[in-house]
Amino acid sequence: MNNNTKYPFKNIEKCVQKYWEKNKTFKTNNNTKKKKFYCLCMFPYPSGKLHIGHVRNYTIGDIISRFNRMLKKNVLFPIGWDCFGLPAENASIINNEDPKLWTYKNIKYMKKQIKMLGFSFDWEKEIYTCSKKYYKYEQYFIKKLFNKKIMYKKKSIVNWCKKDKTVLANEQVINNKCWRCNNIIEKKNKNQWFLKIENFSENLLNNLYKLKLWNNKVKIMQKKWIGKNKWYELVLPIYINNKKNNKYKILLYEENYFIKNIFNIKLIIINKNNILIKNIMNEYKYINNLYVYIPINNKKIHILIKNIYNFKKNIIINNDIKLINNYIKKNNIFNSNMNFFNYYSFIITNDIKNKISNKKSKYIKNILYEKKILFYKKIFNIKDWCISRQRYWGSPIPIIYNKRNNKMKYINNKNIPLTIENKNKNYKNLLIEKDTFDTFIESSFYHIIFTYNKKYKKMVNNKITNYWLPIDCYIGGIEHATMHLIYIRYFNNLFYKFNLIKCKEPSIELICQGMVNSKSYYYIEDKKKIWISPEDINKYKNYNLIYDGISKMSKSKNNGVDPIKIVKKYGADTLRTFIMFLAPIENDIEWDEKKIIGIYRFLNKIWKFSNFIKSIKLIKNTKILNNEENIFNIFFNNEIDIITNLMYKKKYNIIISKIMNLYNKINNLIKNNNISNLYFLKYIFIKLIKFLYPFSPHISFVIFKNLNIKKNIDFCRWPRKDNNIFKCRTNINNNSFLFINIMVNSKKKNIIKVNKNDNQNNIIKKIYNNKYINIKEYNVKKIIFIKNKMINFIIDDDKNK
């Protein structure tokens, strides 16, 4: 096997990719009679370049898709582009370039990068969210929400990013900073559009427990973000100038705190800017006194109107319910809030001396329930979703206003889509809404459009859409846990509510791949950090470079690695296999190009071995094996089961190690002259290439062609266990030895040749020294030996090494 021909990856990968494209190998088949598998990677934002982090995401999706095709399932594996957003708008301002041109230019380059990596996407499913053919469905669907008053407009205190000049949803504010630019946010009182996500809080929370295959960290983060709190609502009519006014009521919310201290309330303090106070002041020119009665003891509690921000020290008012509650408990005060998403709050001061007992508090609750004054309430931390954005490059909100009376309405269906260009036109007596939709909306229903997008002619096809949904496996970063992954679940709920789809949740399984980290460097210039790519360190030898440690690959730190450079140097198969070999898919990895050489050498060995197999003459249908071959055949078939189970569990790094180990064992059989059946050698090598195919599809494809296998590997079945295809050659006339069965927990695992005169200890020693049997890996509790027949190793599965 002295073949020194190197694997010509550049020619091979280009030819195989052209073949796939020409033959539309991965085109989706809507045969609803077949068992389906829908695999989806979070689609990319066309920012300009992919980095290794993107490659890891799409490689995971591609491996899963190719594996399920080999299981003979009908696979949907689409790709698209999340086009709208600030980066394109900001780039257009800086470069004086149309954001649409900037976006499509980036898509062209990124598509080239993706295709060079050989991902098996169905490109006929490709979508562009900035296409009017796409966002018209957004406008159609939002109209349903507008008509059902799920979409509404109100004046509200919102999060304002001064740098990006736009409103942010609560989910887009991290530690009081903008999620994108890290600028400190401000509070502004503005008229904005909202979607009622709070109404779906219970569903979003309860359904989390049904998502058994979702990343557990994501579920914990979402549970905290939705934040269910059990409160009591006490409704007290207000007395104004000694007269009861049923129009105005105070709503007191608390977590069982009020009842415990109901007799100790001294005073209610309400912010002078509170809506309740404003309404009262508008109705009454003069207010002599303002109070409520506590219905248990008819105690009069006065209401004091104050500017809370100037009232005493250490008084903190905050929208965040948790912060309010913590402050209440720490300072022994009782809190009440008319509207938790209203900026103005009021508090009740409280002198806690004699708390009532649990028994008495239950008695008081029952009285208040009977009087219909006390109500049990569920309060959620999650707030309605502010969807207004002050941008040009976004999907227009198709609302028009009458100039005469300022009445608003949603535009007619015949005028949908309202395009970016039409939005800026002048209409007689009409004004068009200037804000655009939050770009997270476009990515909240794209998984539905992918199922049926015949060039965007129809939003859903009931039969086909419900055949493909839900997504079987969704792949993306954990950083999307409380933004995109909340929104996509919410929109899926809305589509379900309107009977457009039959599944309540978007995906069965959620995989959050670990981050790809890289070294980062910068130097200071004009008091600013200038980030330098690790690849360019030598160019900046004369600069005072500062090492910033290992961090996530990102454009902001300029520490991303362009995968195209790696592909040109080592090949796409090498990069794909290497990035899966480094660590379990959920773990973070540190990029180190030096380590890739091992995988590159391994693929070269596979290539040379395939040429050796190609060169040998085979005797067809030779199914008789010698002893060593038979032992290896049983071992190999057991490995098929193990590798298949690992594929289901997505333990790709272990699988690649096992493929390497199998290759080495096959090679050792040849070196030790233990292979006499070359037909058997080709048989096991073909199965080995099938294992390799999802990771390294280009080399696997060509090896199959070179070995004159009729079927393309893209349409081959995944290897299955079959111990009986070959027969073991034994010497009947030789009575000096025999074969005995090796069992593990009473299941046959292998056979071994022994001398008839061998005692039990010698046989056990031979088994422990046999590299194919691997008994050393187990925690053996007991050995049962039946002479000349079998030896059974009883192992402890729980303590298995």
PDB file of C-alpha atoms in Angstrom, residues 588-797:
ATOM      1  CA  ASP A 588     -16.962  26.366  23.903  1.00  0.00           C
ATOM      2  CA  ILE A 589     -13.784  25.802  21.907  1.00  0.00           C
ATOM      3  CA  GLU A 590     -10.608  27.786  21.445  1.00  0.00           C
ATOM      4  CA  TRP A 591      -9.547  28.103  17.828  1.00  0.00           C
ATOM      5  CA  ASP A 592      -5.999  26.904  17.161  1.00  0.00           C
ATOM      6  CA  GLU A 593      -5.103  26.344  13.521  1.00  0.00           C
ATOM      7  CA  LYS A 594      -1.982  24.370  14.435  1.00  0.00           C
ATOM      8  CA  LYS A 595      -4.108  21.445  15.618  1.00  0.00           C
ATOM      9  CA  ILE A 596      -5.949  21.046  12.300  1.00  0.00           C
ATOM     10  CA  ILE A 597      -3.007  19.229  10.709  1.00  0.00           C
ATOM     11  CA  GLY A 598      -3.970  15.950  12.465  1.00  0.00           C
ATOM     12  CA  ILE A 599      -7.349  15.772  10.699  1.00  0.00           C
ATOM     13  CA  TYR A 600      -5.752  16.802   7.411  1.00  0.00           C
ATOM     14  CA  ARG A 601      -3.272  13.900   7.674  1.00  0.00           C
ATOM     15  CA  PHE A 602      -6.050  11.473   8.574  1.00  0.00           C
ATOM     16  CA  LEU A 603      -8.091  12.352   5.467  1.00  0.00           C
ATOM     17  CA  ASN A 604      -4.960  11.891   3.365  1.00  0.00           C
ATOM     18  CA  LYS A 605      -4.548   8.411   4.879  1.00  0.00           C
ATOM     19  CA  ILE A 606      -8.172   7.604   4.003  1.00  0.00           C
ATOM     20  CA  TRP A 607      -7.566   8.818   0.443  1.00  0.00           C
ATOM     21  CA  LYS A 608      -4.451   6.641   0.030  1.00  0.00           C
ATOM     22  CA  PHE A 609      -6.240   3.634   1.523  1.00  0.00           C
ATOM     23  CA  SER A 610      -9.114   4.094  -0.932  1.00  0.00           C
ATOM     24  CA  ASN A 611      -6.638   4.021  -3.803  1.00  0.00           C
ATOM     25  CA  PHE A 612      -5.216   0.783  -2.418  1.00  0.00           C
ATOM     26  CA  ILE A 613      -8.716  -0.761  -2.258  1.00  0.00           C
ATOM     27  CA  LYS A 614      -9.334   0.439  -5.799  1.00  0.00           C
ATOM     28  CA  SER A 615      -6.136  -1.196  -7.073  1.00  0.00           C
ATOM     29  CA  ILE A 616      -6.686  -4.717  -5.694  1.00  0.00           C
ATOM     30  CA  LYS A 617      -8.503  -7.489  -7.547  1.00  0.00           C
ATOM     31  CA  LEU A 618     -11.508  -8.845  -5.688  1.00  0.00           C
ATOM     32  CA  ILE A 619     -13.027 -12.300  -5.681  1.00  0.00           C
ATOM     33  CA  LYS A 620     -16.754 -11.685  -5.750  1.00  0.00           C
ATOM     34  CA  ASN A 621     -19.040 -13.150  -3.148  1.00  0.00           C
ATOM     35  CA  THR A 622     -16.212 -14.503  -1.031  1.00  0.00           C
ATOM     36  CA  LYS A 623     -17.913 -14.782   2.336  1.00  0.00           C
ATOM     37  CA  ILE A 624     -15.573 -17.110   4.185  1.00  0.00           C
ATOM     38  CA  LEU A 625     -13.484 -15.437   6.884  1.00  0.00           C
ATOM     39  CA  ASN A 626     -10.474 -16.591   8.818  1.00  0.00           C
ATOM     40  CA  ASN A 627     -10.399 -16.376  12.594  1.00  0.00           C
ATOM     41  CA  GLU A 628      -8.878 -12.887  12.871  1.00  0.00           C
ATOM     42  CA  GLU A 629     -11.263 -11.531  10.247  1.00  0.00           C
ATOM     43  CA  ASN A 630     -14.253 -13.056  11.984  1.00  0.00           C
ATOM     44  CA  ILE A 631     -13.257 -11.604  15.354  1.00  0.00           C
ATOM     45  CA  PHE A 632     -12.836  -8.186  13.757  1.00  0.00           C
ATOM     46  CA  ASN A 633     -16.156  -8.534  11.921  1.00  0.00           C
ATOM     47  CA  ILE A 634     -18.018  -9.069  15.206  1.00  0.00           C
ATOM     48  CA  PHE A 635     -16.133  -6.175  16.781  1.00  0.00           C
ATOM     49  CA  PHE A 636     -16.907  -3.938  13.776  1.00  0.00           C
ATOM     50  CA  ASN A 637     -20.608  -4.801  13.853  1.00  0.00           C
ATOM     51  CA  ASN A 638     -20.763  -3.923  17.536  1.00  0.00           C
ATOM     52  CA  GLU A 639     -19.126  -0.593  16.688  1.00  0.00           C
ATOM     53  CA  ILE A 640     -21.903   0.073  14.149  1.00  0.00           C
ATOM     54  CA  ASP A 641     -24.451   0.010  16.966  1.00  0.00           C
ATOM     55  CA  ILE A 642     -22.272   2.191  19.174  1.00  0.00           C
ATOM     56  CA  ILE A 643     -21.576   4.791  16.464  1.00  0.00           C
ATOM     57  CA  THR A 644     -25.238   4.869  15.410  1.00  0.00           C
ATOM     58  CA  ASN A 645     -26.319   5.566  18.999  1.00  0.00           C
ATOM     59  CA  LEU A 646     -23.650   8.256  19.266  1.00  0.00           C
ATOM     60  CA  MET A 647     -24.990   9.854  16.059  1.00  0.00           C
ATOM     61  CA  TYR A 648     -28.458  10.064  17.593  1.00  0.00           C
ATOM     62  CA  LYS A 649     -26.914  11.617  20.707  1.00  0.00           C
ATOM     63  CA  LYS A 650     -24.790  13.964  18.536  1.00  0.00           C
ATOM     64  CA  LYS A 651     -21.508  12.956  20.203  1.00  0.00           C
ATOM     65  CA  TYR A 652     -19.567  13.847  17.093  1.00  0.00           C
ATOM     66  CA  ASN A 653     -16.134  14.238  18.642  1.00  0.00           C
ATOM     67  CA  ILE A 654     -16.323  10.653  19.994  1.00  0.00           C
ATOM     68  CA  ILE A 655     -17.541   9.327  16.624  1.00  0.00           C
ATOM     69  CA  ILE A 656     -14.605  10.878  14.758  1.00  0.00           C
ATOM     70  CA  SER A 657     -12.223   9.298  17.302  1.00  0.00           C
ATOM     71  CA  LYS A 658     -13.902   5.934  16.716  1.00  0.00           C
ATOM     72  CA  ILE A 659     -13.624   6.301  12.919  1.00  0.00           C
ATOM     73  CA  MET A 660      -9.907   6.974  13.315  1.00  0.00           C
ATOM     74  CA  ASN A 661      -9.574   3.995  15.660  1.00  0.00           C
ATOM     75  CA  LEU A 662     -11.387   1.699  13.223  1.00  0.00           C
ATOM     76  CA  TYR A 663      -9.152   2.810  10.373  1.00  0.00           C
ATOM     77  CA  ASN A 664      -6.054   2.076  12.479  1.00  0.00           C
ATOM     78  CA  LYS A 665      -7.346  -1.398  13.385  1.00  0.00           C
ATOM     79  CA  ILE A 666      -8.076  -2.195   9.714  1.00  0.00           C
ATOM     80  CA  ASN A 667      -4.627  -0.975   8.755  1.00  0.00           C
ATOM     81  CA  ASN A 668      -3.036  -3.117  11.480  1.00  0.00           C
ATOM     82  CA  LEU A 669      -4.846  -6.217  10.195  1.00  0.00           C
ATOM     83  CA  ILE A 670      -3.195  -5.655   6.816  1.00  0.00           C
ATOM     84  CA  LYS A 671       0.225  -4.951   8.299  1.00  0.00           C
ATOM     85  CA  ASN A 672       0.048  -8.150  10.389  1.00  0.00           C
ATOM     86  CA  ASN A 673      -1.078 -10.209   7.353  1.00  0.00           C
ATOM     87  CA  ASN A 674      -4.348 -11.070   9.109  1.00  0.00           C
ATOM     88  CA  ILE A 675      -6.504 -10.127   6.108  1.00  0.00           C
ATOM     89  CA  SER A 676      -6.902 -12.779   3.432  1.00  0.00           C
ATOM     90  CA  ASN A 677     -10.414 -11.899   2.270  1.00  0.00           C
ATOM     91  CA  LEU A 678     -10.089  -8.680   0.235  1.00  0.00           C
ATOM     92  CA  TYR A 679     -13.817  -8.665  -0.444  1.00  0.00           C
ATOM     93  CA  PHE A 680     -14.345  -8.389   3.319  1.00  0.00           C
ATOM     94  CA  LEU A 681     -11.753  -5.594   3.449  1.00  0.00           C
ATOM     95  CA  LYS A 682     -13.671  -3.557   0.870  1.00  0.00           C
ATOM     96  CA  TYR A 683     -16.939  -4.314   2.660  1.00  0.00           C
ATOM     97  CA  ILE A 684     -15.812  -2.838   5.985  1.00  0.00           C
ATOM     98  CA  PHE A 685     -14.007   0.081   4.308  1.00  0.00           C
ATOM     99  CA  ILE A 686     -17.219   1.107   2.514  1.00  0.00           C
ATOM    100  CA  LYS A 687     -19.052   1.139   5.849  1.00  0.00           C
ATOM    101  CA  LEU A 688     -16.238   3.203   7.349  1.00  0.00           C
ATOM    102  CA  ILE A 689     -16.665   5.801   4.566  1.00  0.00           C
ATOM    103  CA  LYS A 690     -20.402   5.924   5.265  1.00  0.00           C
ATOM    104  CA  PHE A 691     -19.556   6.820   8.869  1.00  0.00           C
ATOM    105  CA  LEU A 692     -17.231   9.542   7.609  1.00  0.00           C
ATOM    106  CA  TYR A 693     -19.662  10.951   5.020  1.00  0.00           C
ATOM    107  CA  PRO A 694     -21.714  13.374   7.203  1.00  0.00           C
ATOM    108  CA  PHE A 695     -18.469  15.002   8.400  1.00  0.00           C
ATOM    109  CA  SER A 696     -16.406  14.854   5.193  1.00  0.00           C
ATOM    110  CA  PRO A 697     -18.937  14.531   2.351  1.00  0.00           C
ATOM    111  CA  HIS A 698     -16.672  15.530  -0.585  1.00  0.00           C
ATOM    112  CA  ILE A 699     -13.950  12.905  -0.108  1.00  0.00           C
ATOM    113  CA  SER A 700     -16.587  10.280   0.747  1.00  0.00           C
ATOM    114  CA  PHE A 701     -18.522  11.056  -2.437  1.00  0.00           C
ATOM    115  CA  VAL A 702     -15.441  10.643  -4.667  1.00  0.00           C
ATOM    116  CA  ILE A 703     -14.210   7.485  -2.918  1.00  0.00           C
ATOM    117  CA  PHE A 704     -17.591   5.856  -3.632  1.00  0.00           C
ATOM    118  CA  LYS A 705     -17.303   6.858  -7.294  1.00  0.00           C
ATOM    119  CA  ASN A 706     -13.736   5.541  -7.513  1.00  0.00           C
ATOM    120  CA  LEU A 707     -14.763   2.199  -6.030  1.00  0.00           C
ATOM    121  CA  ASN A 708     -17.417   1.851  -8.767  1.00  0.00           C
ATOM    122  CA  ILE A 709     -20.295   1.719  -6.316  1.00  0.00           C
ATOM    123  CA  LYS A 710     -23.463   2.183  -8.363  1.00  0.00           C
ATOM    124  CA  LYS A 711     -25.314   4.362  -5.862  1.00  0.00           C
ATOM    125  CA  ASN A 712     -24.120   7.875  -4.946  1.00  0.00           C
ATOM    126  CA  ILE A 713     -23.233   8.020  -1.268  1.00  0.00           C
ATOM    127  CA  ASP A 714     -25.788  10.878  -0.886  1.00  0.00           C
ATOM    128  CA  PHE A 715     -28.533   8.262  -1.378  1.00  0.00           C
ATOM    129  CA  CYS A 716     -26.970   5.371   0.536  1.00  0.00           C
ATOM    130  CA  ARG A 717     -28.409   3.897   3.701  1.00  0.00           C
ATOM    131  CA  TRP A 718     -26.636   4.322   7.030  1.00  0.00           C
ATOM    132  CA  PRO A 719     -24.668   1.146   8.015  1.00  0.00           C
ATOM    133  CA  ARG A 720     -26.625  -1.494   9.890  1.00  0.00           C
ATOM    134  CA  LYS A 721     -25.398  -4.307  12.081  1.00  0.00           C
ATOM    135  CA  ASP A 722     -25.123  -7.688  10.303  1.00  0.00           C
ATOM    136  CA  ASN A 723     -22.965 -10.409  11.885  1.00  0.00           C
ATOM    137  CA  ASN A 724     -24.237 -13.142   9.577  1.00  0.00           C
ATOM    138  CA  ILE A 725     -23.113 -11.889   6.172  1.00  0.00           C
ATOM    139  CA  PHE A 726     -19.798 -13.726   6.507  1.00  0.00           C
ATOM    140  CA  LYS A 727     -19.018 -17.262   7.654  1.00  0.00           C
ATOM    141  CA  CYS A 728     -16.076 -18.237   9.810  1.00  0.00           C
ATOM    142  CA  ARG A 729     -13.513 -20.621   8.287  1.00  0.00           C
ATOM    143  CA  THR A 730     -12.551 -23.347  10.818  1.00  0.00           C
ATOM    144  CA  ASN A 731     -10.243 -26.333  10.576  1.00  0.00           C
ATOM    145  CA  ILE A 732     -12.514 -29.316  11.249  1.00  0.00           C
ATOM    146  CA  ASN A 733      -9.665 -31.831  11.342  1.00  0.00           C
ATOM    147  CA  ASN A 734      -7.718 -29.833  13.879  1.00  0.00           C
ATOM    148  CA  ASN A 735      -8.895 -30.945  17.311  1.00  0.00           C
ATOM    149  CA  SER A 736      -6.251 -28.984  19.266  1.00  0.00           C
ATOM    150  CA  PHE A 737      -8.300 -25.762  19.462  1.00  0.00           C
ATOM    151  CA  LEU A 738     -11.890 -24.544  19.555  1.00  0.00           C
ATOM    152  CA  PHE A 739     -13.990 -21.341  19.517  1.00  0.00           C
ATOM    153  CA  ILE A 740     -15.928 -20.190  22.579  1.00  0.00           C
ATOM    154  CA  ASN A 741     -18.470 -17.390  22.850  1.00  0.00           C
ATOM    155  CA  ILE A 742     -17.689 -14.253  24.853  1.00  0.00           C
ATOM    156  CA  MET A 743     -20.784 -12.853  26.542  1.00  0.00           C
ATOM    157  CA  VAL A 744     -21.350  -9.576  28.414  1.00  0.00           C
ATOM    158  CA  ASN A 745     -24.407  -9.639  30.687  1.00  0.00           C
ATOM    159  CA  SER A 746     -25.520 -12.799  28.803  1.00  0.00           C
ATOM    160  CA  LYS A 747     -25.374 -11.100  25.378  1.00  0.00           C
ATOM    161  CA  LYS A 748     -22.956 -12.379  22.755  1.00  0.00           C
ATOM    162  CA  LYS A 749     -20.249  -9.815  22.048  1.00  0.00           C
ATOM    163  CA  ASN A 750     -17.485 -11.809  20.355  1.00  0.00           C
ATOM    164  CA  ILE A 751     -15.755 -15.177  19.926  1.00  0.00           C
ATOM    165  CA  ILE A 752     -12.237 -16.267  20.684  1.00  0.00           C
ATOM    166  CA  LYS A 753     -10.054 -19.167  19.585  1.00  0.00           C
ATOM    167  CA  VAL A 754      -8.552 -21.109  22.523  1.00  0.00           C
ATOM    168  CA  ASN A 755      -6.606 -24.309  23.030  1.00  0.00           C
ATOM    169  CA  LYS A 756      -8.647 -27.208  24.333  1.00  0.00           C
ATOM    170  CA  ASN A 757      -6.227 -27.573  27.196  1.00  0.00           C
ATOM    171  CA  ASP A 758      -6.476 -23.898  28.277  1.00  0.00           C
ATOM    172  CA  ASN A 759      -7.821 -23.429  31.766  1.00  0.00           C
ATOM    173  CA  GLN A 760     -10.205 -20.672  32.833  1.00  0.00           C
ATOM    174  CA  ASN A 761      -7.455 -18.292  33.989  1.00  0.00           C
ATOM    175  CA  ASN A 762      -5.533 -18.568  30.705  1.00  0.00           C
ATOM    176  CA  ILE A 763      -8.674 -17.917  28.692  1.00  0.00           C
ATOM    177  CA  ILE A 764      -9.569 -14.854  30.824  1.00  0.00           C
ATOM    178  CA  LYS A 765      -6.032 -13.544  30.394  1.00  0.00           C
ATOM    179  CA  LYS A 766      -6.282 -13.935  26.590  1.00  0.00           C
ATOM    180  CA  ILE A 767      -9.590 -12.081  26.556  1.00  0.00           C
ATOM    181  CA  TYR A 768      -8.239  -9.191  28.631  1.00  0.00           C
ATOM    182  CA  ASN A 769      -5.230  -8.909  26.281  1.00  0.00           C
ATOM    183  CA  ASN A 770      -7.376  -8.958  23.124  1.00  0.00           C
ATOM    184  CA  LYS A 771      -7.606  -5.392  21.783  1.00  0.00           C
ATOM    185  CA  TYR A 772     -10.863  -6.049  19.894  1.00  0.00           C
ATOM    186  CA  ILE A 773     -12.843  -7.263  22.874  1.00  0.00           C
ATOM    187  CA  ASN A 774     -12.108  -4.341  25.266  1.00  0.00           C
ATOM    188  CA  ILE A 775     -13.216  -6.093  28.468  1.00  0.00           C
ATOM    189  CA  LYS A 776     -10.875  -3.744  30.353  1.00  0.00           C
ATOM    190  CA  GLU A 777     -13.361  -0.939  29.723  1.00  0.00           C
ATOM    191  CA  TYR A 778     -15.972  -2.599  31.937  1.00  0.00           C
ATOM    192  CA  ASN A 779     -16.386  -2.929  35.697  1.00  0.00           C
ATOM    193  CA  VAL A 780     -16.657  -6.721  35.962  1.00  0.00           C
ATOM    194  CA  LYS A 781     -18.552  -8.039  39.029  1.00  0.00           C
ATOM    195  CA  LYS A 782     -18.653 -11.762  38.207  1.00  0.00           C
ATOM    196  CA  ILE A 783     -17.399 -14.273  35.594  1.00  0.00           C
ATOM    197  CA  ILE A 784     -19.399 -17.382  34.612  1.00  0.00           C
ATOM    198  CA  PHE A 785     -17.346 -20.002  32.727  1.00  0.00           C
ATOM    199  CA  ILE A 786     -18.766 -23.058  30.915  1.00  0.00           C
ATOM    200  CA  LYS A 787     -15.946 -25.161  29.535  1.00  0.00           C
ATOM    201  CA  ASN A 788     -15.682 -25.437  25.743  1.00  0.00           C
ATOM    202  CA  LYS A 789     -18.811 -23.304  25.306  1.00  0.00           C
ATOM    203  CA  MET A 790     -18.780 -19.796  26.649  1.00  0.00           C
ATOM    204  CA  ILE A 791     -17.542 -17.270  29.201  1.00  0.00           C
ATOM    205  CA  ASN A 792     -19.992 -14.662  30.532  1.00  0.00           C
ATOM    206  CA  PHE A 793     -18.774 -11.375  32.083  1.00  0.00           C
ATOM    207  CA  ILE A 794     -21.368  -9.834  34.419  1.00  0.00           C
ATOM    208  CA  ILE A 795     -20.758  -6.077  34.563  1.00  0.00           C
ATOM    209  CA  ASP A 796     -22.141  -3.201  36.615  1.00  0.00           C
ATOM    210  CA  ASP A 797     -23.693  -0.808  34.061  1.00  0.00           C
TER     211      ASP A 797
END
